[in-house]
mmCIF file of C-alpha atoms in Angstrom:
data_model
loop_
_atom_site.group_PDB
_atom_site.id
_atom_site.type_symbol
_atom_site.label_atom_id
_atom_site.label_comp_id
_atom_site.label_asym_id
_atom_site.label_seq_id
_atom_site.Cartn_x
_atom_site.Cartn_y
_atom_site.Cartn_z
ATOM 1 C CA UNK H 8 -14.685 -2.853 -27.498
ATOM 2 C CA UNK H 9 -12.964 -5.656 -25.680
ATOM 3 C CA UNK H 10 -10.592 -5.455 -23.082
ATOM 4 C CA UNK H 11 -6.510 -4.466 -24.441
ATOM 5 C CA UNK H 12 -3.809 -6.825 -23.848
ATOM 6 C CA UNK H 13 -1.797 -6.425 -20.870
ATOM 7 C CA UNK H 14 2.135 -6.697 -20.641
ATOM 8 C CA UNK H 15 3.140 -9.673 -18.106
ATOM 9 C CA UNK H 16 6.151 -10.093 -16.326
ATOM 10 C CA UNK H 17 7.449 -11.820 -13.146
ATOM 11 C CA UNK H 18 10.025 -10.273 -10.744
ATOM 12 C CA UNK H 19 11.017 -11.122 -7.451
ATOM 13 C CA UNK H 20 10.642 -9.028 -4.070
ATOM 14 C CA UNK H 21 13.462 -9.281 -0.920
ATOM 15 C CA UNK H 22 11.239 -9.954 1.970
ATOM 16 C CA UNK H 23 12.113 -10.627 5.539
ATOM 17 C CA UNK H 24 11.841 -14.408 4.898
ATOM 18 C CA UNK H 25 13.677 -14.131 1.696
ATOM 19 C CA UNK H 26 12.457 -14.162 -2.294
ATOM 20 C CA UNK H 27 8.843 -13.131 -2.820
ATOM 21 C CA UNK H 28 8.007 -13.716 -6.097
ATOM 22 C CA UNK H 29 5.448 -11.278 -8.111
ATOM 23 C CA UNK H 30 4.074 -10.985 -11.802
ATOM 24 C CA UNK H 31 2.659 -8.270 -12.882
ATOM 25 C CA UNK H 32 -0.061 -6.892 -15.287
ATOM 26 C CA UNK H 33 0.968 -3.825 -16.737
ATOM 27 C CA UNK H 34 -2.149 -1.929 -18.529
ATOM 28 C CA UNK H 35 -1.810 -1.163 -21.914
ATOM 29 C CA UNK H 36 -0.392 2.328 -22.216
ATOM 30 C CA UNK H 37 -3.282 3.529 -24.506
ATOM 31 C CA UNK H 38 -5.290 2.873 -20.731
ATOM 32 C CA UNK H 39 -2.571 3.744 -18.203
ATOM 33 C CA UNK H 40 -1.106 6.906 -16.740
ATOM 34 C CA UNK H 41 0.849 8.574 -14.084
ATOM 35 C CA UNK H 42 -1.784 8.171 -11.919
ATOM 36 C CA UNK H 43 -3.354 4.950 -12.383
ATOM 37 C CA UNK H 44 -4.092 2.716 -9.623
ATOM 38 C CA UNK H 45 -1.615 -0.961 -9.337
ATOM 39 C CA UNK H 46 -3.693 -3.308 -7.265
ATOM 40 C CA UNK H 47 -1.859 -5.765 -4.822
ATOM 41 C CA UNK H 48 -3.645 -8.984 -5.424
ATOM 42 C CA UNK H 49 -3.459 -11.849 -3.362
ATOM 43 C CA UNK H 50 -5.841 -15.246 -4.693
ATOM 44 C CA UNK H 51 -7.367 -17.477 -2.238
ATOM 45 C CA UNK H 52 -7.384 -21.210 -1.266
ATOM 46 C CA UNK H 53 -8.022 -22.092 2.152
ATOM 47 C CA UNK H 54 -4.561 -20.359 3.143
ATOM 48 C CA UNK H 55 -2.797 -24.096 2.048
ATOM 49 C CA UNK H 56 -3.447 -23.469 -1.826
ATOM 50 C CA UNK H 57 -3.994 -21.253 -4.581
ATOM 51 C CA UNK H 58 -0.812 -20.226 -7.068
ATOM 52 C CA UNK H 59 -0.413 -17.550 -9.396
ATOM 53 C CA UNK H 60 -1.341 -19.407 -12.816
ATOM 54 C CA UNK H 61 -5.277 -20.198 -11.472
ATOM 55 C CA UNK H 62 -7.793 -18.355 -12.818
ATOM 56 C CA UNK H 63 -8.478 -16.209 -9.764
ATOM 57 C CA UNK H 64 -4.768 -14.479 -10.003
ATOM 58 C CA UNK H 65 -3.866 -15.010 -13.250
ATOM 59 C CA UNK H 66 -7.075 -14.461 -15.878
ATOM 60 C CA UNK H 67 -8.458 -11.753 -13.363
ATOM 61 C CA UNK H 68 -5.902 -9.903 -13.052
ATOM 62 C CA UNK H 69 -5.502 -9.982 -17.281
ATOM 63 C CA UNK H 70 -9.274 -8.701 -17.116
ATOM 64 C CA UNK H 71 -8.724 -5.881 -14.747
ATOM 65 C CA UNK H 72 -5.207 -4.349 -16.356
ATOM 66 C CA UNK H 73 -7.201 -4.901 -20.177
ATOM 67 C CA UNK H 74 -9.853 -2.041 -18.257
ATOM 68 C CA UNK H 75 -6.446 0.226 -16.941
ATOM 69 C CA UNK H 76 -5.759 -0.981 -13.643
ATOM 70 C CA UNK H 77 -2.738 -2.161 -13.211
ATOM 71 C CA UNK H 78 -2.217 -5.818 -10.586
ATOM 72 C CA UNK H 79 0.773 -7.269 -9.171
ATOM 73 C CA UNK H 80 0.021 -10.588 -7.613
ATOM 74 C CA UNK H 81 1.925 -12.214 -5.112
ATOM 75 C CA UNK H 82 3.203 -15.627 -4.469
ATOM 76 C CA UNK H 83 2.837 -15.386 -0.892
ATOM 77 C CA UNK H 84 3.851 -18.296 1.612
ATOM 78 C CA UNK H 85 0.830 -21.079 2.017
ATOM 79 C CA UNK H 86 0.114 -22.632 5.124
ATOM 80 C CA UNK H 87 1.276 -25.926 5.645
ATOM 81 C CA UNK H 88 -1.711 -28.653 4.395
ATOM 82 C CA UNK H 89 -3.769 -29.551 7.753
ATOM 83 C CA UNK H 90 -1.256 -30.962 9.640
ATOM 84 C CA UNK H 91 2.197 -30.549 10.951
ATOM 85 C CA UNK H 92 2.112 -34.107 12.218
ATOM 86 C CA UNK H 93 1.120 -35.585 8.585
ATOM 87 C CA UNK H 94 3.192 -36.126 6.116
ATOM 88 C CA UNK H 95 2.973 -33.247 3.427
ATOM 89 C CA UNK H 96 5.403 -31.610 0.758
ATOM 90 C CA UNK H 97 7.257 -28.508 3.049
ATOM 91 C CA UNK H 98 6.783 -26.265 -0.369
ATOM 92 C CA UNK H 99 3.703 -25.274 -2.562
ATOM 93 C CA UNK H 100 3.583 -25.906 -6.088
ATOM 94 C CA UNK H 101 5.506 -23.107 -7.115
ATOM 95 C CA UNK H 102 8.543 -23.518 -4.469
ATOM 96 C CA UNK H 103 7.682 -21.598 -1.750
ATOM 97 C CA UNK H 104 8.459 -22.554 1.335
ATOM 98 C CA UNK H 105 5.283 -23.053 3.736
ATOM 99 C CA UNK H 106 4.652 -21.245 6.527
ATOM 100 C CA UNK H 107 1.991 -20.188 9.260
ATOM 101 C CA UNK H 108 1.078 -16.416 9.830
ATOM 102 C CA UNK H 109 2.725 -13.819 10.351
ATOM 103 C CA UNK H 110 5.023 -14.905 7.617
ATOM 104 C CA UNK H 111 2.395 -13.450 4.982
ATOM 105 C CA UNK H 112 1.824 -10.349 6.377
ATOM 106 C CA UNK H 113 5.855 -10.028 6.365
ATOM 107 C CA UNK H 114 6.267 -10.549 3.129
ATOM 108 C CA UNK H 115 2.694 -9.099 1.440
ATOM 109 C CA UNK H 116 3.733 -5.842 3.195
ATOM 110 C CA UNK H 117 7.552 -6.442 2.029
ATOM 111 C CA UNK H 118 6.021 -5.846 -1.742
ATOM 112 C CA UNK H 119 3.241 -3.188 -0.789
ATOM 113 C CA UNK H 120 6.541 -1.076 0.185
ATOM 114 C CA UNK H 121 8.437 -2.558 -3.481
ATOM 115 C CA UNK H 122 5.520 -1.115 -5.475
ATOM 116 C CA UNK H 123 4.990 2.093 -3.061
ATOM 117 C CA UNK H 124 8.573 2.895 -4.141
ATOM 118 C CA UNK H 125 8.600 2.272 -7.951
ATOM 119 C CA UNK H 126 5.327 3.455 -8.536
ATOM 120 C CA UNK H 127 3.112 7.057 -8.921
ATOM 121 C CA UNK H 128 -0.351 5.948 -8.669
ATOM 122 C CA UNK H 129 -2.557 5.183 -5.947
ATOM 123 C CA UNK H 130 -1.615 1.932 -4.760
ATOM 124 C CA UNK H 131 -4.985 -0.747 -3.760
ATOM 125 C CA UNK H 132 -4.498 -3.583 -1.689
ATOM 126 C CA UNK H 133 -6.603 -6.851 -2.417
ATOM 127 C CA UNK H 134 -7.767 -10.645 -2.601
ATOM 128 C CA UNK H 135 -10.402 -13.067 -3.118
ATOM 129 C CA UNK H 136 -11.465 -15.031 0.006
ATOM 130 C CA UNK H 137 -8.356 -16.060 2.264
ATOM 131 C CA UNK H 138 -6.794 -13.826 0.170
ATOM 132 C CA UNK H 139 -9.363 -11.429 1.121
ATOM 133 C CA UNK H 140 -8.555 -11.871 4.395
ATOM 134 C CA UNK H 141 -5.300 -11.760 4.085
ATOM 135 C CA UNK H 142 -5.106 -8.457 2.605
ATOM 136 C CA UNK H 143 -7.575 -7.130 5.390
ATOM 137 C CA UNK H 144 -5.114 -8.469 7.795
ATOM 138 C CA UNK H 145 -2.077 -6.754 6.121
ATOM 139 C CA UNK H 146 -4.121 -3.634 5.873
ATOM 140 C CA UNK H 147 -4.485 -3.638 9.769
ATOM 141 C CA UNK H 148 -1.003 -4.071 10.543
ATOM 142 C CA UNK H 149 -0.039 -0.897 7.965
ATOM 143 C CA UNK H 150 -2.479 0.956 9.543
ATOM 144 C CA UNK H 151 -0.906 0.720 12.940
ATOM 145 C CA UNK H 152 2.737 1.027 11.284
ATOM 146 C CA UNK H 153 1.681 4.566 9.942
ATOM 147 C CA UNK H 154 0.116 5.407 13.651
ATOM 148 C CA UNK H 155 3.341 4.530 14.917
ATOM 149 C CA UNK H 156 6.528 5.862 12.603
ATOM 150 C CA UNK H 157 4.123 7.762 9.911
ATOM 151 C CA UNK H 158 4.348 5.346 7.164
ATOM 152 C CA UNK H 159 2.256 5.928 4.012
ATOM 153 C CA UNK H 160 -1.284 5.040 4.409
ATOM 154 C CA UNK H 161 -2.612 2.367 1.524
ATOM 155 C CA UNK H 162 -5.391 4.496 -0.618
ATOM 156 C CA UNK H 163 -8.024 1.635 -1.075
ATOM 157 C CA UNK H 164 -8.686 -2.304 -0.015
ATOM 158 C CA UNK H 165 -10.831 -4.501 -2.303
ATOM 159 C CA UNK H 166 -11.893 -7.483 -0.545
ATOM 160 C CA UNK H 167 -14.238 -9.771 -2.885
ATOM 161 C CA UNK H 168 -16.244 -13.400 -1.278
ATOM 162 C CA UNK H 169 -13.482 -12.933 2.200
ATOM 163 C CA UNK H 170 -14.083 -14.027 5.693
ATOM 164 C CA UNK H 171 -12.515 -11.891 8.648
ATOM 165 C CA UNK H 172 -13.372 -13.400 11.826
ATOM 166 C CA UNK H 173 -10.971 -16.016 13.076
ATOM 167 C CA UNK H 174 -14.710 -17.569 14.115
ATOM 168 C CA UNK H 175 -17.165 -17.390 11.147
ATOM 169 C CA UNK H 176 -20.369 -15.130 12.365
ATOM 170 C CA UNK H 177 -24.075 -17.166 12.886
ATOM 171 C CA UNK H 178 -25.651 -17.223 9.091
ATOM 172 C CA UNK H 179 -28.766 -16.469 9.525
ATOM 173 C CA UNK H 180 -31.714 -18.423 8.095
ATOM 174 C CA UNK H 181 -32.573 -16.649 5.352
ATOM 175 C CA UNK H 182 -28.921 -17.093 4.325
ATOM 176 C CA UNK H 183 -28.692 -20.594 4.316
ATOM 177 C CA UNK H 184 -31.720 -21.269 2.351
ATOM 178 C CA UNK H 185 -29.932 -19.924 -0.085
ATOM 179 C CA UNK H 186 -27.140 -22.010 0.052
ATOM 180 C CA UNK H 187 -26.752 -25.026 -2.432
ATOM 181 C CA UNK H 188 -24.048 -28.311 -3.201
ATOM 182 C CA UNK H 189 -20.548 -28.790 -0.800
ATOM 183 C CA UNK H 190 -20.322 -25.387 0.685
ATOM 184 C CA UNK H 191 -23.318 -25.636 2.708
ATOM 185 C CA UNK H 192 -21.122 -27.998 4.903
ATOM 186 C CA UNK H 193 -17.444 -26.552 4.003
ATOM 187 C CA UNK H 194 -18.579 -22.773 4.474
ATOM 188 C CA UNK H 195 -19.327 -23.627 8.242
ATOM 189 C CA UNK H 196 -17.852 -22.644 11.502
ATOM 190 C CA UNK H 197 -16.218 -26.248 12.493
ATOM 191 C CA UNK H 198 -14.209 -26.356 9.354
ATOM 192 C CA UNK H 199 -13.489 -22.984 8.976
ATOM 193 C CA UNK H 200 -12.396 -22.415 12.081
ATOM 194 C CA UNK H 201 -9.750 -25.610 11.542
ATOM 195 C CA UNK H 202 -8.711 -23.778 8.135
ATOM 196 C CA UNK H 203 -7.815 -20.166 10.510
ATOM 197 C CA UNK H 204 -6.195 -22.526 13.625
ATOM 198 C CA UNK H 205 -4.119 -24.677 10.834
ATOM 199 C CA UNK H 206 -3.104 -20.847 8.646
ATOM 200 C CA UNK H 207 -1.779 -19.238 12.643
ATOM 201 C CA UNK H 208 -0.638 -22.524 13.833
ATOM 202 C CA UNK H 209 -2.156 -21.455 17.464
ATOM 203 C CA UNK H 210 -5.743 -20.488 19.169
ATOM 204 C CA UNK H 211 -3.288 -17.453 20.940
ATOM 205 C CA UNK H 212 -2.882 -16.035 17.469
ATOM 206 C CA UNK H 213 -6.106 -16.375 16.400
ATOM 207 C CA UNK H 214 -6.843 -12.951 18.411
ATOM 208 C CA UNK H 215 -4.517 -11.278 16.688
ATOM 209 C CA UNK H 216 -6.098 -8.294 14.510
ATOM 210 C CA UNK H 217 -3.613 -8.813 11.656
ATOM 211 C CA UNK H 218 -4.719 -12.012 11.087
ATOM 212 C CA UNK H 219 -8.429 -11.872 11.641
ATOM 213 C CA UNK H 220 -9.444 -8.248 11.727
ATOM 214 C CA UNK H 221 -13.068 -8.636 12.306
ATOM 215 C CA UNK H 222 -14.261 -7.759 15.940
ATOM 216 C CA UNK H 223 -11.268 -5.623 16.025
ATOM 217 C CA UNK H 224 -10.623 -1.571 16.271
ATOM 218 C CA UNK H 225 -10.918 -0.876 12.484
ATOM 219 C CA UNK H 226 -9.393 2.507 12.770
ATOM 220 C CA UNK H 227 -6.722 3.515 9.726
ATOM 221 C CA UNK H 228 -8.489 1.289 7.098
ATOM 222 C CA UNK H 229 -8.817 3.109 3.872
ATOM 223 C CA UNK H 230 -11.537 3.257 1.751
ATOM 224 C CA UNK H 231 -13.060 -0.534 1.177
ATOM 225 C CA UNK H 232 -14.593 -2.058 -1.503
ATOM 226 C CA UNK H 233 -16.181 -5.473 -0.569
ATOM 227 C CA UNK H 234 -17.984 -8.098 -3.256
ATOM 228 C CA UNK H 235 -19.615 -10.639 -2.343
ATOM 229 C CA UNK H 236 -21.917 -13.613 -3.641
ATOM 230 C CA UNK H 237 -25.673 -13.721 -2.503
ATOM 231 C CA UNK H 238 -25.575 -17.641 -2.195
ATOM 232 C CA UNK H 239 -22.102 -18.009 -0.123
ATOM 233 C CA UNK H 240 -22.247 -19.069 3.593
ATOM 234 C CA UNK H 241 -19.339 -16.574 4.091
ATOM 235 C CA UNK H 242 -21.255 -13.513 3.676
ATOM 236 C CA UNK H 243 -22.251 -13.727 7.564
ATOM 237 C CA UNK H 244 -18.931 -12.147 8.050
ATOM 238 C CA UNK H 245 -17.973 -10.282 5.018
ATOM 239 C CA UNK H 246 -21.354 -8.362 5.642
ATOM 240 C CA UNK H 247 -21.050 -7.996 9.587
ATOM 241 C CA UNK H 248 -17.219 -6.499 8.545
ATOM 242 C CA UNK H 249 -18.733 -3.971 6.363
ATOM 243 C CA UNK H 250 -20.953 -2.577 9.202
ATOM 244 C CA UNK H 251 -17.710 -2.310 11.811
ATOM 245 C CA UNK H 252 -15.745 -0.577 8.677
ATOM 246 C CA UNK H 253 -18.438 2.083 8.676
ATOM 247 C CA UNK H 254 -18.897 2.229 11.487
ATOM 248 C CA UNK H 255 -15.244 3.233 12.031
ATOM 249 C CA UNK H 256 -15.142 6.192 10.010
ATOM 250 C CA UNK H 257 -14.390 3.951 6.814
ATOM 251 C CA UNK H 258 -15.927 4.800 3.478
ATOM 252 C CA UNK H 259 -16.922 1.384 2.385
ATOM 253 C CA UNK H 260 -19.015 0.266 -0.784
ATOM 254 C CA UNK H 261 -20.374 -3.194 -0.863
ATOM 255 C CA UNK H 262 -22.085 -5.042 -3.574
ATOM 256 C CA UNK H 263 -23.686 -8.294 -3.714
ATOM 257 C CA UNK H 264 -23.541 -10.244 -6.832
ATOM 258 C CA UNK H 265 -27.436 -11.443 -7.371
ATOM 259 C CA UNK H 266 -27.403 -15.807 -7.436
ATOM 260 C CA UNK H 267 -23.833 -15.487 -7.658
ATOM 261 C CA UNK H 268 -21.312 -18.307 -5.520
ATOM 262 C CA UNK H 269 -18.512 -18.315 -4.067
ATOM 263 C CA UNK H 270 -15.236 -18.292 -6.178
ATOM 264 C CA UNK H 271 -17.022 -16.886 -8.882
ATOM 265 C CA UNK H 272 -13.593 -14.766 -9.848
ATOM 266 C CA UNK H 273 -11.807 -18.057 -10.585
ATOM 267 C CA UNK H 274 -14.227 -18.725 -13.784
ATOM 268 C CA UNK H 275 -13.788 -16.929 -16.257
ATOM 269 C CA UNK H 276 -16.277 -18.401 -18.604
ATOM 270 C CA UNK H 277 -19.364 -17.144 -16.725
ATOM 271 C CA UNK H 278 -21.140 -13.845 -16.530
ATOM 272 C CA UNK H 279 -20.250 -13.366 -12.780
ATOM 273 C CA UNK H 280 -16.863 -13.292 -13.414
ATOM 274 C CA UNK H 281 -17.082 -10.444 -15.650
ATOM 275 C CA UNK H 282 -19.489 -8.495 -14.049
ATOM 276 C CA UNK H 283 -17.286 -8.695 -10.781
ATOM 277 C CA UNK H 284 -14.013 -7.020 -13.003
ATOM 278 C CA UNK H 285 -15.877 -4.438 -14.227
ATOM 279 C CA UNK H 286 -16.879 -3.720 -10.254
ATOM 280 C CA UNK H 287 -13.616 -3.659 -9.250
ATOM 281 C CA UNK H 288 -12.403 -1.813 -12.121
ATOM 282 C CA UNK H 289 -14.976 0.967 -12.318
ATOM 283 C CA UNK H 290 -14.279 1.551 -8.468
ATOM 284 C CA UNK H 291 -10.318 1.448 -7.949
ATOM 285 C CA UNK H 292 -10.108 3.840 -11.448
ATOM 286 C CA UNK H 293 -12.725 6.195 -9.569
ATOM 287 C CA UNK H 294 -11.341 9.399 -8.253
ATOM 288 C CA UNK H 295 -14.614 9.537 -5.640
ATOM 289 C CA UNK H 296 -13.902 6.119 -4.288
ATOM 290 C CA UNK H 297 -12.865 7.827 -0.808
ATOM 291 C CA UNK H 298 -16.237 9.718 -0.762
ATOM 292 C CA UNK H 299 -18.796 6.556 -1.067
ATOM 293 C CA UNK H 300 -22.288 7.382 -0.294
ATOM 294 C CA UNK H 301 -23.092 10.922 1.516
ATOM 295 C CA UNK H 302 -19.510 10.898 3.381
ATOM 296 C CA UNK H 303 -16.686 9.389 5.330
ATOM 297 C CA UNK H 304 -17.916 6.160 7.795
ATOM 298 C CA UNK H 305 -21.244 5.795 5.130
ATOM 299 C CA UNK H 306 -21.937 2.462 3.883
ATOM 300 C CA UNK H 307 -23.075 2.347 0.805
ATOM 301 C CA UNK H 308 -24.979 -1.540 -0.626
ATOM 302 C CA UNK H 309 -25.623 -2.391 -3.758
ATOM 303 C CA UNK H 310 -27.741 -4.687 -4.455
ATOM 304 C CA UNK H 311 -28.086 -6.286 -0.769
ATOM 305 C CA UNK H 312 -30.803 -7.258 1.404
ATOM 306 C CA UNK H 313 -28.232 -6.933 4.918
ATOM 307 C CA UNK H 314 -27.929 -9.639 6.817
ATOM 308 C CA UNK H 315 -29.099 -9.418 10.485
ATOM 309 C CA UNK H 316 -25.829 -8.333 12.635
ATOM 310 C CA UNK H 317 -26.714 -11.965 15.124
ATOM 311 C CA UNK H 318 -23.149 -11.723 17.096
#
């Protein structure tokens, strides 16, 4: 049976910097109940791109509420494009004003509190590479906000193709053979590490945990879901952040899509992209998902041949 129809509407969020637009996916009610998850979803882009009508936001998150899960994506702030010295529009496509970190934190956890209040369910926090990392980051600073005034935890993180070092880990041979066309040069460490410095605006807040949580006390993180692509250069890290999670006491599932590529949530039209829905679906509607593998801290892979930890 193909996935139902979901209900879609926009709304806007007050965040500390102002308006924070959302639109969200409501699952059909023959899917949906009290308790059904709402997944925060933030797409990627480099930090300076990405809006809510691409693929990765907009026909994902139709996939996922059509199998019950109900997404809210935001319109976060982007980064400005490269440069503050070039010449460059000072709002995204959509109107948003651009701005370097810590504004999306601010305003990502401005409508994790939104949906905490006007919803029953479990809420999930996630995104698809920056995003990805993104949502990692905003899932560090809640952590440490419910250490310090007991605010409520966030019940799961799904983190699909991210990056989470504010330096991207060695990628180890057997890695890059793997890799094929413009991301064996983009996916490096030079340019990557000019995407984080250009998305905090300074090497200072490239340390900070909230932006780049990997290397980084990991404690507080809920459950994680991570989903990856075998041939993608970012893997170094996404894998290497699996092994801290677990190591921290974090139940943490990770699956790696076989000859799959980076981005592969942004096309609809191929096999990947469904296959990665139903992964995300069948694990934020699953009542064990705090109890992967034979307890809290395991790490459970599927399929994955792990990646050397070479940092």
């Amino acid at each position: 049976m193909p996935p139902s129809v979901p209900l879609v509407a926009d709304s806007v969020v007050t965040g500390p910097r102002g308006p924070v637009t959302t639109r969200c996916y409501e699952a059909p009610a023959a899917l949906s109940g009290a308790l059904s998850p709402t997944l925060v979803w933030l797409h990627g882009g480099a930090f300076f791109a990405g809006r809510l009508d691409q693929p990765e936001s907009d026909a994902f998150a139709r996939a996922l509420a059509g199998r019950g899960v109900r997404v809210v994506n935001v319109d976060y702030p982007l980064a400005p494009l490269l440069s503050t010295r070039w010449p460059c529009p000072t709002r995204s496509t959509s109107g948003v004003l651009r701005a370097r970190f810590p504004g999306q934190v601010h305003d990502v956890s401005a409508v994790l509190a939104h949906v905490r209040a006007t919803s029953t369910g479990p809420l999930l926090l996630g995104g698809a590479s920056a995003g990805a990392c993104l949502a990692a980051g905003t899932t560090v600073a809640a952590a440490a906000a419910a250490a310090e005034d007991g605010s409520p935890h966030l019940d799961g993180v799904v983190l699909t193709y991210g990056f989470f070092h504010a330096r991207l880990p060695p990628r180890p041979r057997a890695l890059r053979s793997l890799l094929r066309g413009r991301r064996r040069f983009t996916h490096t460490r030079w340019p990557m590490t000019a995407m984080n410095l250009n998305y905090t605006g300074s090497r200072a807040r490239l340390g900070d945990p909230s932006a780049f949580p990997g290397g980084h006390r990991l404690v507080g993180f809920p459950p994680t879901l991570l989903l990856d692509a075998e041939r993608d250069g970012m893997r170094s890290s996404s894998t290497l952040f699996a092994t801290d999670l677990a190591a921290a006491g974090v139940p943490v599932e990770h699956r790696v899509l076989p000859d799959a590529v980076h981005g592969f949530l942004g096309r609809p039209q191929e096999d990947d992209f469904t296959t990665g829905v139903e992964a995300v679906a069948r694990w934020a509607l699953s009542p064990a998902r705090s109890m992967v593998g034979s307890g809290a801290g395991s790490l459970a892979r599927t399929p994955v041949d792990d990646i050397a930890r070479s940092v």
